[in-house]
Short mmCIF file of C-alpha atoms in Angstrom, two decimals:
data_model
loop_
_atom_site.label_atom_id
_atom_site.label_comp_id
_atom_site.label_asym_id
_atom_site.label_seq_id
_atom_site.Cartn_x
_atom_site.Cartn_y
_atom_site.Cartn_z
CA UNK O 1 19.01 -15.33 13.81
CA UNK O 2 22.57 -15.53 12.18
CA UNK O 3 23.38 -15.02 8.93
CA UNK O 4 23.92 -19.04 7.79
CA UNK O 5 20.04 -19.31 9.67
CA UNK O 6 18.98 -16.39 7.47
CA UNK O 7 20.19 -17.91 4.12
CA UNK O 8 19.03 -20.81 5.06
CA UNK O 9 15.37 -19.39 5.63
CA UNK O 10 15.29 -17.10 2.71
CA UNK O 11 16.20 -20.47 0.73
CA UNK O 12 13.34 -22.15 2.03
CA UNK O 13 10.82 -19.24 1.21
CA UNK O 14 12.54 -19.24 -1.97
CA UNK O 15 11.92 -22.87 -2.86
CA UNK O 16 8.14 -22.43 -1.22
CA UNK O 17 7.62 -19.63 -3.69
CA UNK O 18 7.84 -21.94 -6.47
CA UNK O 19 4.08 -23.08 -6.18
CA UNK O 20 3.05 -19.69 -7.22
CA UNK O 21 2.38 -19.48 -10.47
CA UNK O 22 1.70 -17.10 -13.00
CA UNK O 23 -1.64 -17.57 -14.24
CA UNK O 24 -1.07 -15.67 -17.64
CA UNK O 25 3.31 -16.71 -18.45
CA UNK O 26 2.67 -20.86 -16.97
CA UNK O 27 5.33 -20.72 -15.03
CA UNK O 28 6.36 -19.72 -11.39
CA UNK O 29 7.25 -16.60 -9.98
CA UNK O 30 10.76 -17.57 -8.85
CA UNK O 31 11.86 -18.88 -12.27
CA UNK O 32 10.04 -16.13 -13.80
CA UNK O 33 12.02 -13.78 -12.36
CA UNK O 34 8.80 -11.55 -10.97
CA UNK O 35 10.40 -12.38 -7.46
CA UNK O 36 13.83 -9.54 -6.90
CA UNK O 37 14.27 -9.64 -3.18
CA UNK O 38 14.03 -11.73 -0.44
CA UNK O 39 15.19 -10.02 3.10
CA UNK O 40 15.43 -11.57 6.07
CA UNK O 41 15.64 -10.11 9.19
CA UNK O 42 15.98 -10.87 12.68
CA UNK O 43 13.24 -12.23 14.65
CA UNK O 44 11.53 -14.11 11.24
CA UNK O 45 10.84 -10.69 10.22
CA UNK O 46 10.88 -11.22 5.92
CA UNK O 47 10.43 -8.40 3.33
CA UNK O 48 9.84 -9.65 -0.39
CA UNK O 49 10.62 -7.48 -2.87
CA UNK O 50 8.68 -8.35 -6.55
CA UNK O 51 7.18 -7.22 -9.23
CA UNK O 52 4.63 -8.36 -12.39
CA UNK O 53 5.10 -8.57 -16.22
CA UNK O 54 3.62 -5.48 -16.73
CA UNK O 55 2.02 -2.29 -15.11
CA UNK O 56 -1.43 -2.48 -14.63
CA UNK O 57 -1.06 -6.44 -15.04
CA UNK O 58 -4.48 -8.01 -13.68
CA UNK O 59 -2.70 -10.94 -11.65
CA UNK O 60 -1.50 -8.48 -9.38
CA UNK O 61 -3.34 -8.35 -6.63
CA UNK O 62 -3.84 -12.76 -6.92
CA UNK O 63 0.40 -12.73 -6.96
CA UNK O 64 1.36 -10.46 -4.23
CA UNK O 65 -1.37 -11.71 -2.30
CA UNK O 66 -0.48 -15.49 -2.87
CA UNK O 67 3.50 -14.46 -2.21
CA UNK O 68 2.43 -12.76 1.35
CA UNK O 69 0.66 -16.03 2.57
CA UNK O 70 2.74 -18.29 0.84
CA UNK O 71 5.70 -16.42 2.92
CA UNK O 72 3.56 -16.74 6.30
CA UNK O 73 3.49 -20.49 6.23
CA UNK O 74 6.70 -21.20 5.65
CA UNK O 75 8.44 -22.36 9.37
CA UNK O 76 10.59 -19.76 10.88
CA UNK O 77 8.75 -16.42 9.96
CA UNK O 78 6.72 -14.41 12.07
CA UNK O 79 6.27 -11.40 10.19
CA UNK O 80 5.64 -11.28 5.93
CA UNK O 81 5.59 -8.34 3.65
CA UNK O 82 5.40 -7.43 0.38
CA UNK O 83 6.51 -4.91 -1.57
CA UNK O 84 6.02 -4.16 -5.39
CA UNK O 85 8.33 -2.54 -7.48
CA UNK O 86 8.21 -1.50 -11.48
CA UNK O 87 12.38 -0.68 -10.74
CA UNK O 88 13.78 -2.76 -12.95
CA UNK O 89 11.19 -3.43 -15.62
CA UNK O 90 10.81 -6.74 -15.84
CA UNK O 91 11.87 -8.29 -18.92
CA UNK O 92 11.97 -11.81 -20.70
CA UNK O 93 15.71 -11.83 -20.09
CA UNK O 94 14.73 -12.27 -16.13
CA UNK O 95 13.27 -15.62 -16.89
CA UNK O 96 15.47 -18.74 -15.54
CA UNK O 97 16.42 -21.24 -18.45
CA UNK O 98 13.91 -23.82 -18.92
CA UNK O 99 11.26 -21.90 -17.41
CA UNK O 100 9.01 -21.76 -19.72
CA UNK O 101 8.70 -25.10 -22.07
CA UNK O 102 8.09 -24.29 -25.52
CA UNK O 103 4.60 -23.85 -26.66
CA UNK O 104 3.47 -24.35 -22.57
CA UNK O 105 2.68 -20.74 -21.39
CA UNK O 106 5.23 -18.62 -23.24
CA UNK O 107 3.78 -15.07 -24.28
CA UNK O 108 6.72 -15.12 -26.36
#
């Protein structure tokens, strides 16, 4: 796969990603930030890098889950895996502007 063929897969798992959503924040884990790295290597082989509010948060297992198989489907990859990382600490500067609608799923 070339490198144009990889961005244009990692945009695609990118935009898929956005159906994920945060069941505690509202909004999705792409404009929430919770989603660092997407790497993607030859052959379909993709490693996501992400991460969760906070340590211990009990949507974690439901998120990295839902990003693995959310990954799978989208055309092009063969292999998906996940990888979760406390390195940076998320924070509510990671959120995308707009994100989060006022009063609609804000913690803040």
């Amino acid at each position: 796969m070339s490198a144009p063929e990889n961005l244009n897969l990692e945009a695609k798992i990118r935009d898929a990603l956005r159906i994920i959503i945060d069941p505690e924040m509202g909004g999705n884990v792409v404009d929430l930030g919770l989603i660092y790295d997407i790497d993607v290597q030859e052959g379909g082989i993709v490693r996501v890098t992400m991460t969760t509010t906070i340590k211990g948060c009990p949507a974690t297992a439901f998120l990295k889950e839902a990003v693995q198989n959310c990954v799978w489907y989208v055309p092009g990859v063969e292999y998906a895996e996940v990888r979760l990382t406390y390195e940076p600490q998320w924070t509510p500067d990671m959120i995308a502007d707009g994100a989060l609608e006022l009063g609609h799923g804000s913690i803040f």
